[in-house]
């Protein structure tokens, strides 16, 4: 990154361009790294949108805003977050999850046939897939930053270091 680069140039160089390069890998092999970046950008975007950047880990405010914006139920977003975000950020891949309240098992299913918005697909009474196209999800989240300059500024202005 060149010294004195703008916030937009840093965002482009540190996130957009690397994700685009990962798309070039054969058979989608760059998907988990792109998903990882998209997930932390997702959290940062919705925390900036809800003024909870300094919020607690279990703060539901940003999750409620994300669910509403994506057009899914908060409960579904929470299951997506546990399977995808917690799995990818803590274990390197999405994880399986059992909702102990209702004994439903949640699994991930990634395909280029799916949407960029998480979809809960009922397999049977005790099994659900959370379907996602990771590339469309990454593009969706990046698009949110690009289309909302006020949230973009709030989300990154204090955290993107200047290269000297």
PDB file of C-alpha atoms in Angstrom, residues 13-77:
ATOM      1  CA  UNK A  13      -6.151  -2.855  -1.524  1.00  0.00           C
ATOM      2  CA  UNK A  14      -6.585  -4.783   1.709  1.00  0.00           C
ATOM      3  CA  UNK A  15      -9.998  -6.355   1.085  1.00  0.00           C
ATOM      4  CA  UNK A  16     -11.538  -5.975  -2.368  1.00  0.00           C
ATOM      5  CA  UNK A  17      -8.480  -6.861  -4.452  1.00  0.00           C
ATOM      6  CA  UNK A  18      -7.453  -9.851  -2.293  1.00  0.00           C
ATOM      7  CA  UNK A  19     -10.990 -11.264  -2.397  1.00  0.00           C
ATOM      8  CA  UNK A  20     -11.017 -10.858  -6.184  1.00  0.00           C
ATOM      9  CA  UNK A  21      -7.682 -12.724  -6.374  1.00  0.00           C
ATOM     10  CA  UNK A  22      -9.078 -15.528  -4.213  1.00  0.00           C
ATOM     11  CA  UNK A  23     -11.935 -15.912  -6.712  1.00  0.00           C
ATOM     12  CA  UNK A  24      -9.339 -16.867  -9.337  1.00  0.00           C
ATOM     13  CA  UNK A  25      -8.272 -19.999  -7.458  1.00  0.00           C
ATOM     14  CA  UNK A  26      -9.511 -23.239  -9.046  1.00  0.00           C
ATOM     15  CA  UNK A  27     -12.526 -25.043  -7.623  1.00  0.00           C
ATOM     16  CA  UNK A  28     -13.350 -22.235  -5.182  1.00  0.00           C
ATOM     17  CA  UNK A  29     -10.355 -23.039  -2.971  1.00  0.00           C
ATOM     18  CA  UNK A  30     -10.048 -19.421  -1.834  1.00  0.00           C
ATOM     19  CA  UNK A  31     -13.594 -19.422  -0.517  1.00  0.00           C
ATOM     20  CA  UNK A  32     -12.924 -19.876   3.196  1.00  0.00           C
ATOM     21  CA  UNK A  33     -10.425 -17.000   3.290  1.00  0.00           C
ATOM     22  CA  UNK A  34     -12.818 -14.759   1.362  1.00  0.00           C
ATOM     23  CA  UNK A  35     -15.607 -15.818   3.693  1.00  0.00           C
ATOM     24  CA  UNK A  36     -13.471 -15.027   6.716  1.00  0.00           C
ATOM     25  CA  UNK A  37     -12.840 -11.493   5.448  1.00  0.00           C
ATOM     26  CA  UNK A  38     -16.510 -11.030   4.547  1.00  0.00           C
ATOM     27  CA  UNK A  39     -17.639 -12.167   7.998  1.00  0.00           C
ATOM     28  CA  UNK A  40     -15.481  -9.744   9.932  1.00  0.00           C
ATOM     29  CA  UNK A  41     -16.406  -6.985   7.485  1.00  0.00           C
ATOM     30  CA  UNK A  42     -20.057  -7.913   8.035  1.00  0.00           C
ATOM     31  CA  UNK A  43     -19.745  -7.566  11.802  1.00  0.00           C
ATOM     32  CA  UNK A  44     -17.827  -4.315  11.517  1.00  0.00           C
ATOM     33  CA  UNK A  45     -20.394  -2.873   9.081  1.00  0.00           C
ATOM     34  CA  UNK A  46     -23.421  -3.683  11.226  1.00  0.00           C
ATOM     35  CA  UNK A  47     -21.666  -2.602  14.418  1.00  0.00           C
ATOM     36  CA  UNK A  48     -20.896   0.746  12.775  1.00  0.00           C
ATOM     37  CA  UNK A  49     -24.470   0.989  11.521  1.00  0.00           C
ATOM     38  CA  UNK A  50     -25.817   0.412  15.059  1.00  0.00           C
ATOM     39  CA  UNK A  51     -23.139   2.390  16.912  1.00  0.00           C
ATOM     40  CA  UNK A  52     -21.944  -0.719  18.760  1.00  0.00           C
ATOM     41  CA  UNK A  53     -18.322  -0.800  17.578  1.00  0.00           C
ATOM     42  CA  UNK A  54     -17.257  -0.867  21.224  1.00  0.00           C
ATOM     43  CA  UNK A  55     -20.110  -3.203  22.136  1.00  0.00           C
ATOM     44  CA  UNK A  56     -19.872  -6.418  24.058  1.00  0.00           C
ATOM     45  CA  UNK A  57     -19.355  -9.739  22.343  1.00  0.00           C
ATOM     46  CA  UNK A  58     -22.892 -10.910  23.099  1.00  0.00           C
ATOM     47  CA  UNK A  59     -24.558  -7.647  22.053  1.00  0.00           C
ATOM     48  CA  UNK A  60     -27.516  -8.589  19.830  1.00  0.00           C
ATOM     49  CA  UNK A  61     -28.058  -5.071  18.454  1.00  0.00           C
ATOM     50  CA  UNK A  62     -25.845  -5.483  15.395  1.00  0.00           C
ATOM     51  CA  UNK A  63     -27.209  -8.980  14.760  1.00  0.00           C
ATOM     52  CA  UNK A  64     -30.784  -7.698  14.818  1.00  0.00           C
ATOM     53  CA  UNK A  65     -29.850  -4.966  12.324  1.00  0.00           C
ATOM     54  CA  UNK A  66     -28.073  -7.468  10.076  1.00  0.00           C
ATOM     55  CA  UNK A  67     -31.005  -9.886  10.155  1.00  0.00           C
ATOM     56  CA  UNK A  68     -33.464  -7.126   9.307  1.00  0.00           C
ATOM     57  CA  UNK A  69     -31.289  -5.756   6.516  1.00  0.00           C
ATOM     58  CA  UNK A  70     -30.749  -9.220   5.016  1.00  0.00           C
ATOM     59  CA  UNK A  71     -34.445 -10.033   5.308  1.00  0.00           C
ATOM     60  CA  UNK A  72     -34.060 -13.050   7.579  1.00  0.00           C
ATOM     61  CA  UNK A  73     -35.268 -13.831  11.078  1.00  0.00           C
ATOM     62  CA  UNK A  74     -32.958 -12.937  13.974  1.00  0.00           C
ATOM     63  CA  UNK A  75     -32.999 -16.571  15.119  1.00  0.00           C
ATOM     64  CA  UNK A  76     -31.847 -17.674  11.646  1.00  0.00           C
ATOM     65  CA  UNK A  77     -29.124 -15.027  11.590  1.00  0.00           C
TER      66      UNK A  77
END
